[in-house]
Coordinates of C-alpha atoms and ligand atoms in Angstrom, one line a residue:
X213 CA -36.9 53.5 58.1
X214 CA -33.9 50.8 57.6
X215 CA -30.7 51.8 59.3
X216 CA -28.1 52.7 56.8
X217 CA -25.6 50.1 58.2
X218 CA -28.0 47.3 57.5
X219 CA -28.7 48.6 53.8
X220 CA -25.9 46.8 52.2
X221 CA -26.5 43.4 54.0
X222 CA -30.1 43.4 53.4
X223 CA -29.4 44.3 49.6
X224 CA -27.2 41.4 49.5
X225 CA -30.0 39.0 51.1
X226 CA -32.6 40.2 48.7
X227 CA -30.2 39.8 45.7
X228 CA -29.2 36.4 46.9
X229 CA -32.6 35.1 47.7
X230 CA -34.7 36.2 44.6
X231 CA -35.1 33.1 42.3
X232 CA -33.2 34.1 39.3
X233 CA -30.9 36.2 41.1
X234 CA -28.1 38.8 39.9
X235 CA -24.9 37.9 41.4
X236 CA -22.5 39.9 43.0
X237 CA -20.5 39.8 39.7
X238 CA -16.8 39.0 39.2
X239 CA -15.8 40.4 35.8
X240 CA -12.9 39.2 33.7
X241 CA -10.5 41.1 31.6
X242 CA -12.3 43.5 29.5
X243 CA -11.0 44.7 26.1
X244 CA -12.0 46.3 22.8
X245 CA -10.7 44.2 20.0
X246 CA -8.9 40.9 20.8
X247 CA -8.4 38.3 23.5
X248 CA -6.4 35.1 24.2
X249 CA -7.1 33.2 27.4
X250 CA -5.1 30.2 28.2
X251 CA -3.6 28.1 31.1
X252 CA -0.5 30.2 31.2
X253 CA 0.3 34.0 31.0
X254 CA 3.4 33.4 28.7
X255 CA 1.1 31.6 26.3
X256 CA -1.6 34.0 26.3
X257 CA 0.8 36.9 25.9
X258 CA 2.5 35.1 22.7
X259 CA -1.0 34.8 21.3
X260 CA -1.9 38.2 21.8
X261 CA 1.8 39.6 20.5
X262 CA 0.8 37.7 17.4
X263 CA -2.6 39.3 17.0
X264 CA -1.0 42.8 17.5
X265 CA 1.6 41.9 14.8
X266 CA -1.5 41.5 12.5
X267 CA -1.8 37.8 12.6
X268 CA -5.3 36.3 12.6
X269 CA -6.8 33.8 15.3
X270 CA -5.1 30.7 13.4
X271 CA -1.6 32.5 13.6
X272 CA -2.2 33.2 17.2
X273 CA -3.3 29.5 18.0
X274 CA 0.0 28.2 16.5
X275 CA 2.2 30.6 18.7
X276 CA -0.2 29.9 21.9
X277 CA -0.4 26.1 21.5
X278 CA 3.4 25.7 21.1
X279 CA 4.1 28.0 24.1
X280 CA 1.7 25.8 26.2
X281 CA 4.2 22.8 25.2
X282 CA 7.0 24.8 26.7
X283 CA 5.6 26.2 29.7
X284 CA 2.6 23.9 30.7
X285 CA 4.1 20.6 29.9
X286 CA 1.5 18.8 32.3
X287 CA -0.9 19.2 29.3
X288 CA 0.4 21.4 26.6
X289 CA 2.2 19.5 24.2
X290 CA 3.4 18.3 20.9
X291 CA 3.2 14.7 22.0
X292 CA -0.5 14.8 22.0
X293 CA -3.3 15.8 19.9
X294 CA -6.6 18.0 20.2
X295 CA -9.5 19.7 18.4
X296 CA -10.2 23.1 17.1
X297 CA -13.5 24.8 16.4
X298 CA -13.7 28.0 14.5
X299 CA -16.2 30.6 13.6
X300 CA -15.0 33.1 11.1
X301 CA -16.2 36.5 11.0
X302 CA -18.3 36.0 8.2
X303 CA -20.4 33.3 10.3
X304 CA -18.7 30.1 8.5
X305 CA -17.9 27.6 10.9
X306 CA -15.6 24.3 11.0
X307 CA -13.4 22.1 13.1
X308 CA -10.2 20.4 12.8
X309 CA -9.5 16.8 14.4
X310 CA -5.8 16.5 15.3
X311 CA -6.6 13.6 17.7
X312 CA -4.0 10.8 18.0
X313 CA -4.6 7.6 16.3
X314 CA -3.9 4.1 17.4
X315 CA -0.8 2.8 15.8
X316 CA -0.9 0.1 13.0
X317 CA -0.1 -2.7 15.1
X318 CA -2.7 -2.0 18.0
X319 CA -5.7 -4.5 18.4
X320 CA -8.7 -4.8 20.4
X321 CA -7.1 -6.8 23.2
X322 CA -3.8 -4.9 23.6
X323 CA -4.2 -4.3 27.1
X324 CA -5.5 -7.8 28.0
X325 CA -3.4 -10.5 29.3
X326 CA -3.5 -14.2 28.2
X327 CA -6.4 -14.6 30.6
X328 CA -8.3 -11.7 29.4
X329 CA -7.5 -9.3 32.4
X330 CA -7.2 -5.8 31.6
X331 CA -3.8 -4.7 32.6
X332 CA -4.6 -1.2 33.8
X333 CA -1.1 0.3 33.8
X334 CA -0.2 -0.5 30.4
X335 CA -2.9 2.0 28.9
X336 CA -1.9 4.6 31.2
X337 CA 1.9 4.6 31.7
X338 CA 4.8 4.0 29.2
X339 CA 5.3 3.6 25.6
X340 CA 2.3 1.1 25.0
X341 CA -0.2 3.8 26.2
X342 CA 0.9 6.5 23.7
X343 CA -1.3 7.3 20.4
X344 CA 0.4 8.7 17.5
X345 CA 0.7 12.3 18.1
X346 CA -1.4 14.7 16.0
X347 CA -0.6 18.3 17.3
X348 CA 2.4 19.3 14.7
X349 CA 0.0 17.9 12.0
X350 CA -2.8 19.9 13.2
X351 CA -0.8 23.1 13.4
X352 CA 0.4 22.7 10.0
X353 CA -2.8 21.9 8.7
X354 CA -4.3 25.2 10.3
X355 CA -1.7 27.1 8.8
X356 CA -1.9 25.8 5.5
X357 CA -5.7 26.7 5.2
X358 CA -5.9 29.7 7.2
X359 CA -2.5 31.0 8.4
X360 CA -1.5 34.7 7.4
X361 CA 2.0 35.0 8.8
X362 CA 5.0 32.9 8.0
X363 CA 5.2 29.9 9.9
X364 CA 8.8 30.4 11.2
X365 CA 7.6 33.7 12.7
X366 CA 4.8 31.6 14.7
X367 CA 7.2 29.2 15.9
X368 CA 10.0 31.4 17.1
X369 CA 8.2 32.9 20.4
X370 CA 8.0 29.1 21.5
X371 CA 11.5 28.8 20.5
X372 CA 12.6 31.6 22.7
X373 CA 10.5 30.6 25.6
X374 CA 12.1 27.2 25.7
X375 CA 15.5 28.6 25.5
X376 CA 15.1 31.6 28.0
X377 CA 12.7 29.6 30.3
X378 CA 9.6 30.1 32.2
X379 CA 9.0 30.7 35.8
X380 CA 7.5 27.9 37.8
X381 CA 4.3 28.8 39.6
X382 CA 3.3 27.3 42.9
X383 CA 0.8 24.9 41.5
X384 CA 3.5 23.7 38.9
X385 CA 6.1 23.1 41.5
X386 CA 3.7 21.0 43.4
X387 CA 2.8 18.9 40.3
X388 CA 6.4 18.3 39.1
X389 CA 7.5 17.5 42.3
X390 CA 4.5 14.9 42.8
X391 CA 5.1 13.2 39.4
X392 CA 9.1 13.5 39.4
X393 CA 9.6 10.0 40.8
X394 CA 6.9 8.3 38.6
X395 CA 8.5 10.3 35.3
X396 CA 11.9 8.9 36.4
X397 CA 10.8 5.3 36.6
X398 CA 8.8 5.4 33.3
X399 CA 11.4 7.5 31.2
X400 CA 14.1 5.4 32.7
X401 CA 16.4 7.9 34.3
X402 CA 16.6 11.4 35.4
X403 CA 15.7 14.4 33.1
X404 CA 14.4 17.9 33.0
X405 CA 11.3 17.0 35.0
X406 CA 12.7 14.6 37.4
X407 CA 14.5 17.4 39.3
X408 CA 13.0 19.0 42.3
X409 CA 11.8 22.6 41.6
X410 CA 10.3 25.5 43.7
X411 CA 8.0 28.4 43.0
X412 CA 10.0 31.1 41.2
X413 CA 12.5 28.6 39.5
X414 CA 13.4 29.0 35.7
X415 CA 13.0 25.9 33.7
X416 CA 14.9 26.0 30.2
X417 CA 14.2 23.4 27.7
X418 CA 16.8 23.9 25.0
X419 CA 16.0 20.2 23.4
X420 CA 12.5 21.4 22.8
X421 CA 13.8 24.7 21.3
X422 CA 15.8 22.6 19.1
X423 CA 13.0 20.1 18.1
X424 CA 10.9 23.4 17.3
X425 CA 13.8 24.8 15.1
X426 CA 13.8 21.6 13.1
X427 CA 10.1 21.7 12.5
X428 CA 10.4 25.6 11.7
X429 CA 13.1 24.5 9.1
X430 CA 11.7 21.4 7.6
X431 CA 8.0 21.8 8.1
X432 CA 5.4 19.2 9.1
X433 CA 7.9 16.3 7.7
X434 CA 10.3 17.6 10.2
X435 CA 8.5 15.8 12.9
X436 CA 6.7 13.0 11.0
X437 CA 9.6 12.0 8.7
X438 CA 13.4 11.7 9.1
X439 CA 15.5 12.0 12.1
X440 CA 13.0 13.1 14.7
X441 CA 10.2 10.4 13.7
X442 CA 12.9 7.8 13.9
X443 CA 14.1 9.0 17.0
X444 CA 10.3 8.9 18.5
X445 CA 9.8 5.4 17.1
X446 CA 12.9 3.7 18.5
X447 CA 12.6 5.7 22.0
X448 CA 8.8 4.5 22.2
X449 CA 10.0 0.9 21.3
X450 CA 12.5 0.9 24.0
X451 CA 9.8 1.9 26.3
X452 CA 7.4 -1.0 25.3
X453 CA 5.8 1.1 22.7
X454 CA 4.6 0.0 19.2
X455 CA 4.5 3.2 17.3
X456 CA 6.8 3.0 14.2
X457 CA 8.0 5.4 11.6
X458 CA 5.3 4.4 9.0
X459 CA 2.5 5.3 11.9
X460 CA 4.1 8.7 12.1
X461 CA 4.5 9.2 8.3
X462 CA 0.7 8.1 7.8
X463 CA -0.6 10.6 10.3
X464 CA -3.2 13.1 9.0
X465 CA -5.3 15.8 10.8
X466 CA -8.8 15.8 9.7
X467 CA -11.4 18.8 8.8
X468 CA -14.9 17.8 10.1
X469 CA -18.2 19.3 10.1
X470 CA -18.9 20.6 13.8
X471 CA -22.1 19.6 15.6
X472 CA -24.4 22.4 15.4
X473 CA -27.5 22.8 17.7
X474 CA -29.6 25.6 19.3
X475 CA -30.8 26.4 22.9
X476 CA -33.3 29.2 23.1
X477 CA -31.7 32.2 21.2
X478 CA -28.3 30.4 21.0
X479 CA -26.6 28.4 18.4
X480 CA -24.0 26.1 19.8
X481 CA -21.1 25.1 17.6
X482 CA -18.9 22.1 19.2
X483 CA -16.8 19.3 18.2
X484 CA -18.3 16.1 16.5
X485 CA -16.7 12.6 16.7
X486 CA -14.3 11.4 17.6
X487 CA -15.2 13.6 20.3
X488 CA -18.4 12.9 22.3
X489 CA -18.2 16.7 23.5
X490 CA -20.4 18.0 20.6
X491 CA -23.1 15.2 20.6
X492 CA -23.5 15.0 24.6
X493 CA -23.7 18.8 25.0
X494 CA -26.2 19.2 22.3
X495 CA -28.4 16.3 23.8
X496 CA -27.9 17.8 27.5
X497 CA -29.2 21.3 26.1
X498 CA -31.9 19.4 23.9
X499 CA -33.2 17.5 27.0
X500 CA -33.1 20.5 29.3
X501 CA -34.8 23.3 26.8
X502 CA -38.2 21.7 27.5
X503 CA -37.8 22.1 31.2
X504 CA -37.9 25.7 32.2
X505 CA -34.7 26.0 34.1
X506 CA -34.8 29.6 34.6
X507 CA -37.7 29.5 36.9
X508 CA -35.5 27.3 39.3
X509 CA -32.9 28.9 41.6
X510 CA -29.3 28.4 40.7
X511 CA -27.9 25.5 42.1
X512 CA -31.2 24.6 44.0
X513 CA -32.0 20.7 44.3
X514 CA -34.4 21.0 41.6
X515 CA -31.8 22.6 39.3
X516 CA -29.2 20.3 40.1
X517 CA -31.3 17.2 39.8
X518 CA -32.7 17.7 36.3
X519 CA -29.1 18.6 35.1
X520 CA -27.8 15.3 36.5
X521 CA -30.8 13.3 35.1
X522 CA -30.2 14.6 31.5
X523 CA -26.3 14.0 32.1
X524 CA -26.9 10.4 33.4
X525 CA -28.8 9.8 29.8
X526 CA -26.5 11.6 27.7
X527 CA -23.4 9.7 29.2
X528 CA -25.3 6.2 28.8
X529 CA -25.6 6.9 25.0
X530 CA -22.2 8.1 24.6
X531 CA -20.9 4.8 26.2
X532 CA -22.7 2.9 23.7
X533 CA -22.9 4.7 20.4
X534 CA -19.8 6.9 20.0
X535 CA -16.6 6.2 18.7
X536 CA -14.3 7.5 15.7
X537 CA -16.6 8.1 12.6
X538 CA -14.1 6.9 10.2
X539 CA -14.5 3.2 11.8
X540 CA -18.1 3.2 13.4
X541 CA -21.3 4.6 12.1
X542 CA -22.2 7.5 14.7
X543 CA -26.1 8.0 14.4
X544 CA -25.6 11.7 15.1
X545 CA -28.8 13.0 13.8
X546 CA -30.9 10.4 15.6
X547 CA -29.2 11.0 18.9
X548 CA -29.9 14.8 18.5
X549 CA -33.4 14.3 17.5
X550 CA -35.5 16.3 19.7
X551 CA -38.2 13.7 19.7
X552 CA -35.8 11.2 21.0
X553 CA -34.3 13.4 23.6
X554 CA -37.8 14.4 25.0
X555 CA -38.6 10.6 25.1
X556 CA -35.3 9.9 26.9
X557 CA -36.5 12.4 29.8
X558 CA -40.1 10.9 29.8
X559 CA -39.3 8.8 32.9
X560 CA -37.8 11.7 34.7
X561 CA -39.6 12.3 38.0
X562 CA -38.6 15.2 40.4
X563 CA -39.4 12.9 43.4
X564 CA -36.5 10.6 43.3
X565 CA -33.2 9.8 41.5
X566 CA -33.5 7.3 38.4
X567 CA -30.6 4.7 39.2
X568 CA -28.3 4.3 36.3
X569 CA -28.8 0.6 36.2
X570 CA -32.4 1.4 35.2
X571 CA -31.0 3.7 32.3
X572 CA -29.6 1.9 29.4
X573 CA -28.6 3.6 26.1
X574 CA -31.7 4.9 24.2
X575 CA -33.4 3.0 21.3
X576 CA -32.8 4.7 18.0
X577 CA -35.6 4.3 15.5
X578 CA -33.4 3.4 12.6
X579 CA -29.9 2.9 14.2
X580 CA -27.7 0.6 12.2
X581 CA -25.1 -1.0 14.0
X582 CA -21.0 2.2 18.5
X583 CA -4.7 16.6 31.3
X584 CA -5.5 18.6 28.5
X585 CA -5.8 22.3 28.3
X586 CA -8.1 24.6 26.7
X587 CA -7.7 28.1 25.0
X588 CA -10.0 30.6 23.4
X589 CA -8.9 33.3 20.8
X590 CA -10.9 36.2 19.2
X591 CA -8.8 38.4 16.8
X592 CA -9.6 42.0 16.0
X593 CA -11.5 41.0 12.8
X594 CA -13.9 38.9 15.0
X595 CA -12.5 35.4 14.0
X596 CA -13.0 33.0 17.0
X597 CA -11.4 29.6 17.7
X598 CA -11.9 27.3 20.7
X599 CA -9.2 24.8 21.0
X600 CA -8.7 21.8 23.5
X601 CA -5.6 19.7 23.4
X602 CA -4.0 17.0 25.6
X603 CA -1.6 14.4 26.5
X604 CA -4.5 12.7 28.5
X605 CA -3.4 12.3 32.1
X606 CA -1.2 14.9 33.8
X607 CA 2.2 14.5 31.8
X608 CA 0.4 12.0 29.8
X609 CA 2.3 8.7 29.8
X610 CA 4.9 10.0 32.2
X611 CA 7.3 9.2 29.5
X612 CA 9.6 12.2 28.9
X613 CA 11.8 12.4 25.8
X614 CA 14.8 14.2 27.2
X615 CA 16.5 14.4 23.7
X616 CA 13.5 15.9 22.0
X617 CA 12.2 17.9 25.2
X618 CA 8.5 16.7 25.4
X619 CA 6.1 14.2 27.2
X620 CA 4.3 11.7 25.3
X621 CA 0.5 11.1 25.4
X622 CA -1.3 8.2 27.2
X623 CA -4.4 8.7 25.0
X624 CA -4.6 5.0 24.3
X625 CA -6.5 4.9 27.6
X626 CA -9.3 6.8 25.9
X627 CA -10.3 3.5 24.1
X628 CA -12.5 1.2 25.6
X629 CA -9.8 -1.4 26.5
X630 CA -12.4 -4.0 27.7
X631 CA -16.0 -3.8 27.3
X632 CA -17.6 -2.5 30.5
X633 CA -14.2 -1.8 32.3
X634 CA -13.9 1.9 33.3
X635 CA -10.9 3.9 32.1
X636 CA -9.0 6.6 34.1
X637 CA -12.2 8.8 33.8
X638 CA -14.4 6.1 35.3
X639 CA -16.0 6.1 31.7
X640 CA -16.9 2.7 30.4
X641 CA -17.5 2.0 26.5
X642 CA -18.2 -0.7 24.1
X643 CA -17.6 -1.8 20.5
X644 CA -18.0 1.6 18.9
X645 CA -14.8 2.7 20.9
X646 CA -12.8 -0.6 20.8
X647 CA -9.0 -0.3 19.7
X648 CA -8.5 -0.8 16.1
X649 CA -5.4 0.1 14.1
X650 CA -5.5 3.8 12.8
X651 CA -8.5 4.4 15.0
X652 CA -9.1 7.5 17.1
X653 CA -10.0 7.2 20.6
X654 CA -13.2 8.5 21.8
X655 CA -12.8 12.0 23.6
X656 CA -15.0 14.2 25.8
X657 CA -13.2 17.4 24.7
X658 CA -15.7 20.1 24.0
X659 CA -14.3 23.1 22.3
X660 CA -17.2 25.1 21.8
X661 CA -18.4 28.6 20.2
X662 CA -21.9 30.0 20.9
X663 CA -23.6 32.5 18.9
X664 CA -26.5 34.6 20.2
X665 CA -29.0 35.9 17.6
X666 CA -26.7 34.9 14.7
X667 CA -23.4 36.8 16.1
X668 CA -20.6 35.4 17.9
X669 CA -21.1 35.3 21.8
X670 CA -18.7 33.2 23.4
X671 CA -15.6 30.7 22.8
X672 CA -15.2 28.3 25.7
X673 CA -13.7 24.9 26.7
X674 CA -12.0 23.1 29.5
X675 CA -9.8 20.0 30.6
X676 CA -11.2 17.6 32.9
X677 CA -11.9 14.2 31.1
X678 CA -15.6 13.3 31.4
X679 CA -16.3 16.6 33.5
X680 CA -15.6 18.7 30.4
X681 CA -18.8 18.2 28.7
X682 CA -20.9 18.9 32.0
X683 CA -18.3 22.0 33.0
X684 CA -19.0 23.4 29.4
X685 CA -22.8 23.0 29.9
X686 CA -22.8 24.8 33.3
X687 CA -21.0 27.7 32.0
X688 CA -23.5 28.3 29.2
X689 CA -26.3 27.9 31.5
X690 CA -24.8 30.4 34.1
X691 CA -24.4 32.9 31.4
X692 CA -27.7 32.4 29.3
X693 CA -30.0 31.5 32.1
X694 CA -28.9 33.5 35.1
X695 CA -27.3 36.6 33.2
X696 CA -23.7 36.1 34.8
X697 CA -20.9 37.8 33.5
X698 CA -18.6 35.3 31.9
X699 CA -16.0 35.2 34.9
X700 CA -18.7 34.9 37.4
X701 CA -20.2 32.2 35.4
X702 CA -16.6 30.3 35.3
X703 CA -16.1 30.9 39.1
X704 CA -19.2 29.3 40.2
X705 CA -18.9 25.7 41.6
X706 CA -19.7 22.9 39.5
X707 CA -21.1 19.4 39.7
X708 CA -21.0 16.2 37.5
X709 CA -22.7 13.2 36.9
X710 CA -21.6 10.6 34.2
X711 CA -24.2 7.7 34.2
X712 CA -21.6 5.2 35.5
X713 CA -20.3 5.2 38.5
X714 CA -23.8 6.2 39.8
X715 CA -23.0 9.3 41.9
X716 CA -23.1 13.1 41.6
X717 CA -19.8 14.6 42.2
X718 CA -19.5 18.1 43.6
X719 CA -16.7 20.8 44.2
X720 CA -16.2 20.3 48.0
X721 CA -17.6 22.8 50.5
X722 CA -19.1 25.0 47.8
X723 CA -22.7 23.8 47.6
X724 CA -25.4 24.4 50.2
X725 CA -25.4 21.5 52.7
X726 CA -29.1 21.6 52.8
X727 CA -29.3 21.2 49.0
X728 CA -26.9 18.1 49.2
X729 CA -29.0 16.7 51.9
X730 CA -32.4 17.2 49.6
X731 CA -30.7 15.2 46.9
X732 CA -29.4 12.5 49.3
X733 CA -33.1 12.0 50.5
X734 CA -34.1 11.6 46.9
X735 CA -31.5 8.9 46.4
X736 CA -28.5 10.6 45.0
X737 CA -25.1 9.4 46.0
X738 CA -23.1 12.4 46.9
X739 CA -19.3 12.9 46.5
X740 CA -17.5 15.9 47.3
X741 CA -14.1 14.1 47.7
X742 CA -13.8 12.7 44.3
X743 CA -12.5 16.0 42.6
X744 CA -11.2 19.1 44.4
X745 CA -12.0 21.0 41.2
X746 CA -14.1 20.1 38.4
X747 CA -13.1 21.5 35.0
X748 CA -10.7 24.7 34.1
X749 CA -12.8 26.9 31.8
X750 CA -11.0 29.5 29.7
X751 CA -13.3 31.6 27.6
X752 CA -13.9 34.7 25.7
X753 CA -17.3 36.4 25.5
X754 CA -18.6 39.2 23.5
X755 CA -20.3 41.8 26.1
X756 CA -23.5 43.7 25.8
X757 CA -21.6 46.8 24.7
X758 CA -19.7 45.1 22.0
X759 CA -16.4 44.7 23.8
X760 CA -14.6 41.3 24.8
X761 CA -14.6 39.8 28.4
X762 CA -11.7 37.1 28.8
X763 CA -12.6 34.7 31.5
X764 CA -9.7 32.7 32.9
X765 CA -10.5 30.2 35.5
X766 CA -9.2 30.9 39.0
X767 CA -8.8 27.1 39.7
X768 CA -5.6 27.2 37.8
X769 CA -2.7 29.6 36.8
X770 CA -4.7 30.6 33.8
X771 CA -4.8 34.2 32.3
X772 CA -6.5 36.5 29.6
X773 CA -4.5 38.7 27.7
X774 CA -6.1 41.2 25.3
X775 CA -6.0 44.6 23.7
Ligands
LIG1012 O1 -9.9 13.3 25.4 C1 -10.4 13.2 26.4 O2 -11.5 12.9 26.8 C2 -9.3 13.2 27.7 N1 -8.2 12.5 27.0 C3 -9.1 14.6 28.2 C4 -8.1 14.4 29.2 C5 -8.4 15.6 30.5 O3 -9.2 16.5 30.2 C6 -7.3 15.5 31.2 N2 -7.4 16.7 32.3 N3 -7.9 16.7 33.3

């Protein structure tokens, strides 16, 4: 007979050693009817309060997004843009593109000097890095189509938050203090975010409250026309920018058809171009479905290898074919064709790594020639959204507008500034993502909704640049193939490959050293120092008993609030 004191450890070993093991399961916030999960508790609370007052998921989006612009200035914004994917309770789906656009004066060689050298900093820091912001246009577009409560009522909580202030978390204090001097140098003087802060301090932003008040009173034109637009244009031009009032007046958000694919009994609905997220995620799932991943142990060398090889191929296609569909023909159907995806994996061997130098973009049969934050919301009626919004790098272009109270994006760096030259995420691109006036830069943002057997199952997404796509993939695989509860699936360590540079990034010290050794022996270059964290996934899942689980990523200060 086994002594009692050994029962628990033995059970643990048995659970962990079986192939498709059930985990010691972390659970998120479980509630009956509604859930908001975002990067900050204040934003999730504001979204949930709007739902409690009878607002729908789109009303909650407006409150949550503006609250993030106040209390999560690292990525929450009105100076940037984003994407929203929705699935209504009746099963209809759609998506909104409120991505930034290149100003009219932008051109292919905007960041090259007279000798053709790429001037790295100009696409990342200061006014020239800024794309025409889309967030306010996006929110008003959402409200016009789907909003149920008056817009002033949805903006007011963010005005109050900006006036009353929010409490600085430890992570936030570290970040603000780290970036303060560069914000000061770029913005040309001291401002709200150049002061030193410590955990527990309160930050009030009355300038942003005033900007919101003008927008609440004057509507979308309060931002894109008139005094605010004039201020934005002259402020940016004083900081080497080229955005003018016509660029702002011409900005429009676009409704787009999402990318939909299937994986086993799941239907995945995600963002299409100008995001690469939906296409790459669908390619990955398509390449992986033929290989029986569920027979492999989670995070075993075989499991990691096959995912890495699929990622290598999807990112090679991304770099060649994907760009703004209003400017280039994106061969979405061919890229998602199952025969094509099968053929892409035909040279895969489990014996060794396929070097990226041997993997180009795929040949399509009839191709004509190309710091971010995520939140997920489900309302009591069962409508769901997944929204990823960004100013690109942490604090965007590091350009803080003290008069209007917000940071500007550095989204222009997401263009391919010079073919073959990597951007800040190490991504390389070509002609399809070259800079053109009015064009949207290619994104990796992957706000995604998953149906199981035709019903809503999950809404998810994450920041993380190129790692967004692979983080979303891994959470879907963790839940679908390994039956993990949502929170556990989010907590699990993550890895990433993006074709170039040819290396696999792993969250440090979280993977079995023998597994890493075995991958190294097959020729994979392993990096554990590149990223301390990979992704920061926020998600909502319908549980087997019909309730909602809110999964907030412990890698950040993220919070799920439901009722
Ligand atoms: O659109 C994109 O793909 C990037 N601008 C996203 C940036 C991002 O996720 C930064 N966060 N870590």
